[in-house]
mmCIF file of C-alpha atoms in Angstrom:
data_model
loop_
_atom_site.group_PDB
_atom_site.id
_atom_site.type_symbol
_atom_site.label_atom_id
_atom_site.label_comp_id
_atom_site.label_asym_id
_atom_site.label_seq_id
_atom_site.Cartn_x
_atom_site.Cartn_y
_atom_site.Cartn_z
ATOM 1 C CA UNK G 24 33.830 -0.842 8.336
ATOM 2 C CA UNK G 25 32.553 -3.865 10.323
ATOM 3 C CA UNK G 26 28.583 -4.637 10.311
ATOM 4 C CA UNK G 27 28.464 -3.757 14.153
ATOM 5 C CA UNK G 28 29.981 -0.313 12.814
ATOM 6 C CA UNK G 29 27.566 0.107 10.432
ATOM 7 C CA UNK G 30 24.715 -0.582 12.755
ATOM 8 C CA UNK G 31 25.990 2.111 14.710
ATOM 9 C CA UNK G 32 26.128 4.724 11.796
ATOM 10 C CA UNK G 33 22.758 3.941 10.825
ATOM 11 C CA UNK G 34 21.644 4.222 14.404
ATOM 12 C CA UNK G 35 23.325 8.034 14.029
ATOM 13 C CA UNK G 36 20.890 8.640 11.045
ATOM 14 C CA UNK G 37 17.729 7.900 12.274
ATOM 15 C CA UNK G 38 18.457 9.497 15.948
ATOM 16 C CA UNK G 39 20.208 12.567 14.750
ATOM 17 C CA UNK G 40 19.354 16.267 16.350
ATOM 18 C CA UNK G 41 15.671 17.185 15.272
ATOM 19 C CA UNK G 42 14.897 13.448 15.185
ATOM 20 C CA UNK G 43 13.030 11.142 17.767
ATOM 21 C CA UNK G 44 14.412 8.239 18.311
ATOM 22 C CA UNK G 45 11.055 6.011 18.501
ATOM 23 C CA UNK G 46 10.767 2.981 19.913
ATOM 24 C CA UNK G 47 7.355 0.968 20.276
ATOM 25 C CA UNK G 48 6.604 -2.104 21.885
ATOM 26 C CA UNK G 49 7.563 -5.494 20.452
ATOM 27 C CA UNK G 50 3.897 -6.999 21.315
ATOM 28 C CA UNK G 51 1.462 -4.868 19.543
ATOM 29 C CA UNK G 52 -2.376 -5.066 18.489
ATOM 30 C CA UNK G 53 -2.569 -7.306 15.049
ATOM 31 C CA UNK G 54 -6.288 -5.098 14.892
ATOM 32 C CA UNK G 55 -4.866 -2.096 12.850
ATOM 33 C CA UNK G 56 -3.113 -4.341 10.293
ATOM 34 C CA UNK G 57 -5.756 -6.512 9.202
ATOM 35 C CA UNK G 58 -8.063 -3.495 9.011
ATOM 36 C CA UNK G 59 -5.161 -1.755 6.801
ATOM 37 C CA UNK G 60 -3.479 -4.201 5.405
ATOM 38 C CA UNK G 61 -5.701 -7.019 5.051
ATOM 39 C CA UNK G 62 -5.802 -10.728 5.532
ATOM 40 C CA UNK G 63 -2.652 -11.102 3.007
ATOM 41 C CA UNK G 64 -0.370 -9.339 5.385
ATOM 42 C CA UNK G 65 -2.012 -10.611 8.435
ATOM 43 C CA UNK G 66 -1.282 -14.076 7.284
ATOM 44 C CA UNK G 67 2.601 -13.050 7.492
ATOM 45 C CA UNK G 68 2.059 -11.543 11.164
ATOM 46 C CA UNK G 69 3.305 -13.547 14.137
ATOM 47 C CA UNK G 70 0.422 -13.804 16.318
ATOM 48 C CA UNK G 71 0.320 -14.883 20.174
ATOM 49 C CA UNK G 72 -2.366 -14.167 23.153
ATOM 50 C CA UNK G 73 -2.032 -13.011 26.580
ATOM 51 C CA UNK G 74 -3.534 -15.318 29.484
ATOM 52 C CA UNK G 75 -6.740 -13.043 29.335
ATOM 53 C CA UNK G 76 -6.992 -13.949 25.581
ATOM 54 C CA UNK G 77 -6.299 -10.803 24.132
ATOM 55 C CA UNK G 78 -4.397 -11.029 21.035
ATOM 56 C CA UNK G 79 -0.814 -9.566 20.184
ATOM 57 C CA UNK G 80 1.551 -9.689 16.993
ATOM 58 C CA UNK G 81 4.679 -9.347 17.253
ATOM 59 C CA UNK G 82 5.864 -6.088 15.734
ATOM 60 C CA UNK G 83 5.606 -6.554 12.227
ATOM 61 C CA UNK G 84 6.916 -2.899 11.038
ATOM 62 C CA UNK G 85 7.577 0.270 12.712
ATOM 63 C CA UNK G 86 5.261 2.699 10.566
ATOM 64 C CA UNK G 87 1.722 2.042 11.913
ATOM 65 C CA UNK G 88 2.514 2.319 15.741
ATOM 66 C CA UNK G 89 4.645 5.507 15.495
ATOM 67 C CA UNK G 90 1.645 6.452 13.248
ATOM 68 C CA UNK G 91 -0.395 5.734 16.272
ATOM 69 C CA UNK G 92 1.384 6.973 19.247
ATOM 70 C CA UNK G 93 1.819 10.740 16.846
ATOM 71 C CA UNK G 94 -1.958 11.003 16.631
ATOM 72 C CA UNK G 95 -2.370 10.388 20.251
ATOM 73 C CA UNK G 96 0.127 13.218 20.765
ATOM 74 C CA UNK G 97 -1.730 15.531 18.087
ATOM 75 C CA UNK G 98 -2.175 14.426 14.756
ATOM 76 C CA UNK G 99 -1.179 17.776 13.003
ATOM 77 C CA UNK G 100 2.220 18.333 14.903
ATOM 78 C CA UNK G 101 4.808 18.356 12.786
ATOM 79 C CA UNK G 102 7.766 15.806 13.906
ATOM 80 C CA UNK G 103 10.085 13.418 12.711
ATOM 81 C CA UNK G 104 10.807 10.497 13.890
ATOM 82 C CA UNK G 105 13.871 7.222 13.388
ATOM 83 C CA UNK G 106 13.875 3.515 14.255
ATOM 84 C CA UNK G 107 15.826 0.781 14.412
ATOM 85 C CA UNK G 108 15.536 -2.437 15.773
ATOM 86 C CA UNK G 109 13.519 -5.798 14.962
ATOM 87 C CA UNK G 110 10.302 -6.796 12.874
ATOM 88 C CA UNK G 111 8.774 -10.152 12.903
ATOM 89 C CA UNK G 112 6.968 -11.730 9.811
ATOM 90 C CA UNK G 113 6.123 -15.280 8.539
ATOM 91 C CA UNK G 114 8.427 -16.688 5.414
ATOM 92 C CA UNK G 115 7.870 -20.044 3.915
ATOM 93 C CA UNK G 116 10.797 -21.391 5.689
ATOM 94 C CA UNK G 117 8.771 -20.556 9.212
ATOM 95 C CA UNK G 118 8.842 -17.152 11.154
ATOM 96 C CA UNK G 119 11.803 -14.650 11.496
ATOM 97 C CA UNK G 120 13.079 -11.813 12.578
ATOM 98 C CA UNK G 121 14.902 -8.894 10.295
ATOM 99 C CA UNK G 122 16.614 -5.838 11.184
ATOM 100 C CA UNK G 123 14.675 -2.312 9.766
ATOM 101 C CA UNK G 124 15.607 1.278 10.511
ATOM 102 C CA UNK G 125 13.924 4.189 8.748
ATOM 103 C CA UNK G 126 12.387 7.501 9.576
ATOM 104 C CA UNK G 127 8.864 8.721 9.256
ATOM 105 C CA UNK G 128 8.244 12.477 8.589
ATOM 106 C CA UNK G 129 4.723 13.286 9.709
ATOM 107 C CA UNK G 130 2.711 16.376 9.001
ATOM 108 C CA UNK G 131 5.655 18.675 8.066
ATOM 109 C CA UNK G 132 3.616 21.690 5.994
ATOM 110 C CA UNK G 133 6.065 21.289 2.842
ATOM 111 C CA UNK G 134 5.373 18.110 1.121
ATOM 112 C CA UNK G 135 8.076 18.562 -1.395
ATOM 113 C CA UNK G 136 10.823 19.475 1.377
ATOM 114 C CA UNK G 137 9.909 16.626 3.128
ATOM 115 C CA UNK G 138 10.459 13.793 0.446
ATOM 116 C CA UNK G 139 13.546 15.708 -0.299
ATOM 117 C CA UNK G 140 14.920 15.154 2.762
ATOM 118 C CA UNK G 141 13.591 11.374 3.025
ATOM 119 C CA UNK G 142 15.616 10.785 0.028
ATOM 120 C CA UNK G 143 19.178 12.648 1.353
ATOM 121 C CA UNK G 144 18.525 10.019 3.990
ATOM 122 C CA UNK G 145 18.068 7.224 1.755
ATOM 123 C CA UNK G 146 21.285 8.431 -0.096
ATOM 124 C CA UNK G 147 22.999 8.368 2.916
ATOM 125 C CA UNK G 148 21.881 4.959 3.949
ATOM 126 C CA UNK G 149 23.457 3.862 0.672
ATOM 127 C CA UNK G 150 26.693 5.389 0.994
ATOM 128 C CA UNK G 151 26.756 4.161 4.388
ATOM 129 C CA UNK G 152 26.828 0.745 2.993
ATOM 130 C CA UNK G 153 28.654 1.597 -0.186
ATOM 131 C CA UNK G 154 25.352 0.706 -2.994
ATOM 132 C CA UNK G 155 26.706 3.868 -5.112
ATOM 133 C CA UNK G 156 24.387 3.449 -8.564
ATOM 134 C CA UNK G 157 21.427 1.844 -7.060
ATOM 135 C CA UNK G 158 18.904 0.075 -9.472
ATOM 136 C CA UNK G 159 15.578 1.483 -8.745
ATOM 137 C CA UNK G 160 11.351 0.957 -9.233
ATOM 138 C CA UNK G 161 9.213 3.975 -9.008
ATOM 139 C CA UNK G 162 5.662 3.979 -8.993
ATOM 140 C CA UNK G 163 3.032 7.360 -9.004
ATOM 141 C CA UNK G 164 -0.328 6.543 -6.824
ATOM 142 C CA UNK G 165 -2.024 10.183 -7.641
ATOM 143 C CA UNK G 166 -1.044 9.282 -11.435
ATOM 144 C CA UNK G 167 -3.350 6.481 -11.327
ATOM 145 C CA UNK G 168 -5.824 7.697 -9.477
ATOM 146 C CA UNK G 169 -5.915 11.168 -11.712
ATOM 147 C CA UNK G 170 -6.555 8.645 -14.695
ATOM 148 C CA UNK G 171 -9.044 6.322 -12.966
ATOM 149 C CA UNK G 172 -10.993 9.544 -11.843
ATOM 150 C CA UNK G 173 -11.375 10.599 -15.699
ATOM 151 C CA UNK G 174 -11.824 7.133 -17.082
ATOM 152 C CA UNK G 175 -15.670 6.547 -17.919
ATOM 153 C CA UNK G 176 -17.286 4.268 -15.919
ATOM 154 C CA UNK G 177 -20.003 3.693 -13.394
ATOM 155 C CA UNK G 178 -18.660 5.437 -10.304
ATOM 156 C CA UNK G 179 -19.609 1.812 -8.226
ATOM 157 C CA UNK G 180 -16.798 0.693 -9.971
ATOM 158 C CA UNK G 181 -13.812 3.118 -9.069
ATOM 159 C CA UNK G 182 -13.100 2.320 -5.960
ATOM 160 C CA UNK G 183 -13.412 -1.591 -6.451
ATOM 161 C CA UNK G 184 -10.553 -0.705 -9.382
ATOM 162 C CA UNK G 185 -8.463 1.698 -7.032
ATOM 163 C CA UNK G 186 -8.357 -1.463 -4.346
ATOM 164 C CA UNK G 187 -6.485 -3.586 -6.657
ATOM 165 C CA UNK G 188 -4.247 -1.221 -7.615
ATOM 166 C CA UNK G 189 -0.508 -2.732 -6.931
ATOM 167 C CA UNK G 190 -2.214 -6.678 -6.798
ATOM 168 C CA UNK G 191 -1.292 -7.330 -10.432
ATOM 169 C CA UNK G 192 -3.090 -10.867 -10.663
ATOM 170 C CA UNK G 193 -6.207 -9.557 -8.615
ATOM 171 C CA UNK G 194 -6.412 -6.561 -11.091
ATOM 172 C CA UNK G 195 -5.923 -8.675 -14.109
ATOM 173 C CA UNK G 196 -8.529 -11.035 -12.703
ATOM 174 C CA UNK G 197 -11.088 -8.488 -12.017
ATOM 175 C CA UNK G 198 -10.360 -6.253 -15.524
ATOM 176 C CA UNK G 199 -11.185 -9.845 -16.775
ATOM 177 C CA UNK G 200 -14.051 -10.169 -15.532
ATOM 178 C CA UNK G 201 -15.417 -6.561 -16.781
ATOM 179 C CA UNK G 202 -14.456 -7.400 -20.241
ATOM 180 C CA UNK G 203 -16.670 -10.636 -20.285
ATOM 181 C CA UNK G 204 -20.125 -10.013 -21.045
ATOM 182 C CA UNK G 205 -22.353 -10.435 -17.931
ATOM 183 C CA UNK G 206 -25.061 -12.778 -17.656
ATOM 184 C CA UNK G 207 -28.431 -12.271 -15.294
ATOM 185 C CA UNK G 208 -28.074 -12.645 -11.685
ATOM 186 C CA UNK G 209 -29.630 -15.380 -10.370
ATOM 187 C CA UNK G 210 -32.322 -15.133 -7.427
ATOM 188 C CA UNK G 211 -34.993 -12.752 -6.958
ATOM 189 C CA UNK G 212 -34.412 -9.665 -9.178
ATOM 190 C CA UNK G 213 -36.132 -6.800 -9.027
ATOM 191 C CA UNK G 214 -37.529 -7.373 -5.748
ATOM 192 C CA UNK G 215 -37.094 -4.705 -2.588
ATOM 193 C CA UNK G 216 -35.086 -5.308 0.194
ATOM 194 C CA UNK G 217 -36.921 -6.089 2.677
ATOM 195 C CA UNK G 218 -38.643 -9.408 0.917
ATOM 196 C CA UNK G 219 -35.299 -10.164 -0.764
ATOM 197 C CA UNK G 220 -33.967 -10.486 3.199
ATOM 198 C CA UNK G 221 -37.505 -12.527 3.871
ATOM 199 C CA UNK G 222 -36.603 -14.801 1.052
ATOM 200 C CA UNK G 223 -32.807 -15.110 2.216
ATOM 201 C CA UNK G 224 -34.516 -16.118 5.668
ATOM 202 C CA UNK G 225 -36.440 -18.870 4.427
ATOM 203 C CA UNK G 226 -33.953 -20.508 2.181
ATOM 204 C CA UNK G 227 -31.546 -20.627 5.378
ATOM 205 C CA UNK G 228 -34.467 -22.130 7.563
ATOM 206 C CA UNK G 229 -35.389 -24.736 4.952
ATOM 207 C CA UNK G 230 -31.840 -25.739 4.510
ATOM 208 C CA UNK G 231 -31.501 -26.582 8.547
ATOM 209 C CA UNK G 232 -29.052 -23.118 8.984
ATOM 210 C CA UNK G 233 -29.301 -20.555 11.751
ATOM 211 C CA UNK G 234 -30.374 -17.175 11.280
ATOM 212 C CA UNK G 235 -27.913 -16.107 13.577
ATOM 213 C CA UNK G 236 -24.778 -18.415 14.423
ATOM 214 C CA UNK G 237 -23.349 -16.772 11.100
ATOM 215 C CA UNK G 238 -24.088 -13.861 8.440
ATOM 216 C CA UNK G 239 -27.891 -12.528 9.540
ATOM 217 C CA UNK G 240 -30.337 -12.606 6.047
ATOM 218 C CA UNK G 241 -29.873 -8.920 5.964
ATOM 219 C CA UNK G 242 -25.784 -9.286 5.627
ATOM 220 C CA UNK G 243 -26.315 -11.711 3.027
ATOM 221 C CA UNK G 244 -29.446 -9.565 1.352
ATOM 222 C CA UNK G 245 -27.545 -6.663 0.874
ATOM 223 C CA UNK G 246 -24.816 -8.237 -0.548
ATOM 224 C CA UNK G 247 -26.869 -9.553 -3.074
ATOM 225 C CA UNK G 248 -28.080 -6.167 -3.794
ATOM 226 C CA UNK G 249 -24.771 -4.993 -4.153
ATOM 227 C CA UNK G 250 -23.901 -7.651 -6.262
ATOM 228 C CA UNK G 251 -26.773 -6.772 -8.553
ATOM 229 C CA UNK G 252 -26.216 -3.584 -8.793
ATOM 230 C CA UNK G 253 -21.983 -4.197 -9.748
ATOM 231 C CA UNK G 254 -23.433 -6.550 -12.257
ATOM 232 C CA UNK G 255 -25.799 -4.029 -13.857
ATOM 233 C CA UNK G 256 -23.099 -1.571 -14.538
ATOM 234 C CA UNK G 257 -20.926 -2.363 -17.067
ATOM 235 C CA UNK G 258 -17.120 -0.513 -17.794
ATOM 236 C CA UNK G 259 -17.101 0.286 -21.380
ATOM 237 C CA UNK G 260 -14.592 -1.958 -23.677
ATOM 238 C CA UNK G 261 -12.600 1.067 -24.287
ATOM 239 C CA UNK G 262 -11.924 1.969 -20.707
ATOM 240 C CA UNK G 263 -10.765 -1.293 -19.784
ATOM 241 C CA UNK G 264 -8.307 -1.383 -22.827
ATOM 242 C CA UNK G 265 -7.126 1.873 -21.751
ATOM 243 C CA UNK G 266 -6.563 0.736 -17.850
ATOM 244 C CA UNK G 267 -4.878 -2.557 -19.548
ATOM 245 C CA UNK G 268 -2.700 -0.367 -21.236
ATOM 246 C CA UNK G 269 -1.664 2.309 -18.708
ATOM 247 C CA UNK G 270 -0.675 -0.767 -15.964
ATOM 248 C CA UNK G 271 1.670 -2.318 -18.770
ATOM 249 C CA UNK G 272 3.742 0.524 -19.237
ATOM 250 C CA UNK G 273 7.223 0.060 -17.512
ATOM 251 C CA UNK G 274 10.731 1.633 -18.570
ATOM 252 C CA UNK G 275 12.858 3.894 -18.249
ATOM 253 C CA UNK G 276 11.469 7.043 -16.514
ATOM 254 C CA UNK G 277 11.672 9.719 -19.224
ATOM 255 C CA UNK G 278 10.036 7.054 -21.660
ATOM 256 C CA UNK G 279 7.620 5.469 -19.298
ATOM 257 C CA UNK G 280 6.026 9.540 -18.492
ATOM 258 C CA UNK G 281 6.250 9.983 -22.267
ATOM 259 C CA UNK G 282 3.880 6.994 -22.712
ATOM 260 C CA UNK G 283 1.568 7.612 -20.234
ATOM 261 C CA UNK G 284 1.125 11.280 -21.601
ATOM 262 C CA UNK G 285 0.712 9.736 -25.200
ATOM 263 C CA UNK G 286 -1.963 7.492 -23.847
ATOM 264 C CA UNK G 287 -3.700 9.991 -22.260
ATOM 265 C CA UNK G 288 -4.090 12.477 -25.197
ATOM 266 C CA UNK G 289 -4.867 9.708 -27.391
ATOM 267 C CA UNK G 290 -7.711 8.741 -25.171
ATOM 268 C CA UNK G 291 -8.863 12.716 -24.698
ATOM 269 C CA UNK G 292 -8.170 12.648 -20.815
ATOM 270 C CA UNK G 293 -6.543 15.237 -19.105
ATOM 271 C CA UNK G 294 -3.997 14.551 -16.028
ATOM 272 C CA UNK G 295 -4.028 17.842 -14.838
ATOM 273 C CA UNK G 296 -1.075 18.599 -12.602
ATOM 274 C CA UNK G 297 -0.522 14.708 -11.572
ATOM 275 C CA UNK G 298 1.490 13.869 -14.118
ATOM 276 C CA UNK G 299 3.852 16.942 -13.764
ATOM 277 C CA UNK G 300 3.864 16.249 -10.345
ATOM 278 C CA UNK G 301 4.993 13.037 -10.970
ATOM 279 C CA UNK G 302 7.906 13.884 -13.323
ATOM 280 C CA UNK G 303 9.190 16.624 -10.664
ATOM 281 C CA UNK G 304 9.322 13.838 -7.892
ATOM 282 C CA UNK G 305 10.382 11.288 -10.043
ATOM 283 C CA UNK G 306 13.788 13.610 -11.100
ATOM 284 C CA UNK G 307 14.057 14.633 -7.747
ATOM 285 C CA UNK G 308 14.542 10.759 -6.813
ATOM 286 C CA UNK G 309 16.724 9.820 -9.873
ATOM 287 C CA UNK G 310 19.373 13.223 -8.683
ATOM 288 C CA UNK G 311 19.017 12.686 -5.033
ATOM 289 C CA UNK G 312 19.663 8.569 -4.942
ATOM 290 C CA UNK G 313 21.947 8.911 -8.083
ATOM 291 C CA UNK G 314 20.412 5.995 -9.654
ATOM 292 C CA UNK G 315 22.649 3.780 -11.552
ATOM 293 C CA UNK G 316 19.126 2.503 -13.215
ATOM 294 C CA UNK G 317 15.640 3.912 -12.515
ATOM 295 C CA UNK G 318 12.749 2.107 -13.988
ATOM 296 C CA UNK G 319 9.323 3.904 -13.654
ATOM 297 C CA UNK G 320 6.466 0.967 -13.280
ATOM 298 C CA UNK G 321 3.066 2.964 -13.805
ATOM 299 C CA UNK G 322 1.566 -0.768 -12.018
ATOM 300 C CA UNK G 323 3.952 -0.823 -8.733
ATOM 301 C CA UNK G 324 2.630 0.625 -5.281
ATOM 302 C CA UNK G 325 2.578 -1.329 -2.074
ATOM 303 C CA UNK G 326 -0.086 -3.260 -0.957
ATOM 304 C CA UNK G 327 -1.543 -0.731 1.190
ATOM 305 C CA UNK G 328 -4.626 1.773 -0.023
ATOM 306 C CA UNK G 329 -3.437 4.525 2.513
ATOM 307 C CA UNK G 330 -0.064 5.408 0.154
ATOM 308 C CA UNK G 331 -0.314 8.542 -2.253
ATOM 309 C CA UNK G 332 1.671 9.673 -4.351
ATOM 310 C CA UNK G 333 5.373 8.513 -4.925
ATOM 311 C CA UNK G 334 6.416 4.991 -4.428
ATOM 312 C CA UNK G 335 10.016 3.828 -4.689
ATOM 313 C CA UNK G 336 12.241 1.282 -4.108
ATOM 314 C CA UNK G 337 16.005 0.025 -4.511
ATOM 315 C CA UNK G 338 16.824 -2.694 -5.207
ATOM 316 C CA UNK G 339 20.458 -5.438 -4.646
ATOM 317 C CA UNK G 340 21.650 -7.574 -6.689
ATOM 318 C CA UNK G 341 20.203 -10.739 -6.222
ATOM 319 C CA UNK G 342 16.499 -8.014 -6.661
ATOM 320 C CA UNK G 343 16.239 -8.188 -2.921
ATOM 321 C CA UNK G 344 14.868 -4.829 -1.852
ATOM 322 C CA UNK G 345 17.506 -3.213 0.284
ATOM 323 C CA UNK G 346 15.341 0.201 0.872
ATOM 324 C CA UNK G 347 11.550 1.294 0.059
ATOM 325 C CA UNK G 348 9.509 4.383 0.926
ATOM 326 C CA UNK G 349 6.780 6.379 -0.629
ATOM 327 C CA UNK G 350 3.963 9.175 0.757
ATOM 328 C CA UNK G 351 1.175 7.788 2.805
ATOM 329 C CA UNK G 352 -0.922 10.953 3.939
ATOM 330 C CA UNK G 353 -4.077 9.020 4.165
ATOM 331 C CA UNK G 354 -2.335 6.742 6.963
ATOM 332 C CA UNK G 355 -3.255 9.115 9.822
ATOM 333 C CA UNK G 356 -6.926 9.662 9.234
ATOM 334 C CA UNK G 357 -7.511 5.894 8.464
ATOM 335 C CA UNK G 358 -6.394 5.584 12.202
ATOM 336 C CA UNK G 359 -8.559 8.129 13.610
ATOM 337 C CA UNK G 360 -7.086 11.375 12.424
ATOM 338 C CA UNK G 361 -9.735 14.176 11.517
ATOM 339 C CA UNK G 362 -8.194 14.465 8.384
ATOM 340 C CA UNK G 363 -5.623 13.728 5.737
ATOM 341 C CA UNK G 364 -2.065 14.228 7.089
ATOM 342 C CA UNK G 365 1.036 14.415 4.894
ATOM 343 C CA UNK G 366 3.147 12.073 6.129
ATOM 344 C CA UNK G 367 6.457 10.172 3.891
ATOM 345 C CA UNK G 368 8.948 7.677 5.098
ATOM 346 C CA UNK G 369 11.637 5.227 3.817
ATOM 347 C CA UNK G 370 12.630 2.213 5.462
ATOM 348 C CA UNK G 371 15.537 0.433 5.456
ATOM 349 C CA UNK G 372 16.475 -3.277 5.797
ATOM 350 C CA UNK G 373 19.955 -3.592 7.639
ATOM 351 C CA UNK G 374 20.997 -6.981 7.023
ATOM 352 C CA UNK G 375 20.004 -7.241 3.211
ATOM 353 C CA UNK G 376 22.566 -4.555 3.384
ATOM 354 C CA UNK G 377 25.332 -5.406 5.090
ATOM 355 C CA UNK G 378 24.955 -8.872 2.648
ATOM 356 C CA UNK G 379 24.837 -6.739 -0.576
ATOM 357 C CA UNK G 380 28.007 -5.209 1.213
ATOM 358 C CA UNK G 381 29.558 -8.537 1.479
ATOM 359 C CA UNK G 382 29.150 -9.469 -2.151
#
């Protein structure tokens, strides 16, 4: 089968009956993305203005605006929805432009039904392009989150934790920092807001800087405040081992859930139903894709805080990822959605495909 063939099958997956074929602008707002994803990914966005000076990206990836357009249409209608056309990002060689199909499955009212079917679509994506034993990473978002809700710690410090999750070097950095002992803030502890702001005020005025062409002595008082505060509580030694230990577990599936559950007893928490949970989706992956290899990484999860749950990708030979998908249902109510919305999706790079095809 030629490439332009291909292209053509896979354009028969994602617009097949019961699908909608969706197909968003090219020149989007960059706004949602650096609210979502943060200035990492917005540094990889192509970004151009309109003769008004309004600011567009170029599409960078087809979840967020058919997120978007679905909640203007009614957030908890169930639909489905395909792509497939271009995304623009920045790579060190300069800016380009891949090929990505998928499909996004938003608000159907069985979860498990609906990752089952995101992964018969994977699996047919694969066949199309003849990857029969894929190698695979798998990663559990409500795992971590189960065991980060039980860990014992000040609560200021969960959420700073929970951010980092899938930067390895940012959480190594900051698990770093909570096992060093912490010295005294400097500047005027103890004092109340209002005459720490006062004294912020003053040191800006004597130093020649505005009190208002940049952060206002309130911005920069509270910060300080919070800063205290993160300073004053400290994670327990223990903890931090046992959050070390939990992200370096990596393996073969069966093994790697084994682990976790030893670690877990050991340490007298209990994971509840997340960890079940996470061996029933992880199977379900492993039959559905037929993995050739399937390597559960309790550390992996995309960049993204609005993912839940399962986390997967497949990978070619050369480690390029060829397709990726996961559950996202916090997506829709981080755009404006009254609440959570189960949503999961897969996406698919065509032309990393057709090359693992040519090899």
């Amino acid at each position: 089968m030629t490439p332009a063939a291909r292209r053509d099958a896979l354009k028969g997956l994602v617009s097949a009956p019961g699908i909608t074929f969706a197909t968003p602008p090219i020149l989007i707002s960059p706004a949602p993305y650096f609210d979502l994803a943060g200035e990492q990914f917005g540094a990889r966005m192509i970004l151009t203005q309109g003769t008004d000076g309004t600011e567009f990206c170029l599409r960078p990836d087809f979840t967020l605006p058919i997120a978007m357009d679905h909640i203007s249409s009614g957030a908890a209608t169930p639909a489905a929805y395909g792509y497939l056309g271009p995304v623009f990002r920045q790579r060190a060689e300069g800016p380009a432009e891949f090929v990505q199909g998928g499909m996004e499955l938003l608000a159907l009212p069985d979860a498990g039904a609906a990752l089952d079917r995101i992964i018969a679509f994977a699996r047919a994506v694969l066949d199309l392009y003849g990857v029969v034993t894929p190698h695979m990473r798998v990663g559990d978002i409500d795992l971590f989150e189960t065991l980060l809700a039980a860990c014992d710690m000040p609560e200021v410090w969960r959420p700073r934790i929970r951010a980092r999750f899938g930067h390895p070097e940012a959480m190594a950095a900051l698990l770093d920092r909570l096992a060093s002992p912490h010295g005294a803030p400097e500047g005027p502890a103890g004092m109340k807001l209002d005459d720490i702001i006062d004294w912020v005020g003053e040191l800006m005025l004597s130093n020649g800087l505005s009190l208002t062409e940049s952060r206002s002595p309130e911005e920069i008082a509270r910060r300080y405040v919070e800063k205290q505060a993160l300073e004053a509580a400290h994670v327990p030694a223990p903890t931090i081992a046992l959050l070390r230990d939990y992200l370096a577990i990596s393996g073969p599936a069966a093994e790697a859930l084994a682990a976790i559950d030893r670690l877990a007893r050991a340490s007298a928490l209990d994971l509840g139903d997340a960890l079940a949970k996470a061996e029933t989706r992880v199977a379900a992956l492993q039959t559905g894709l037929a993995a050739g290899s399937l390597v559960f990484d309790a550390g992996f999860s995309p960049r993204l805080d609005y993912y839940t749950g399962l986390t997967f990708e497949v990978t070619g030979r050369r480690g390029e990822v060829l397709v990726s998908g996961g559950q996202y249902d916090r997506l829709l109510r981080r755009l404006g959605a009254a609440r959570d919305i189960p949503a999961v999706g897969c996406a698919v790079w065509a032309e990393r495909l057709d090359e693992e095809v040519a090899r």
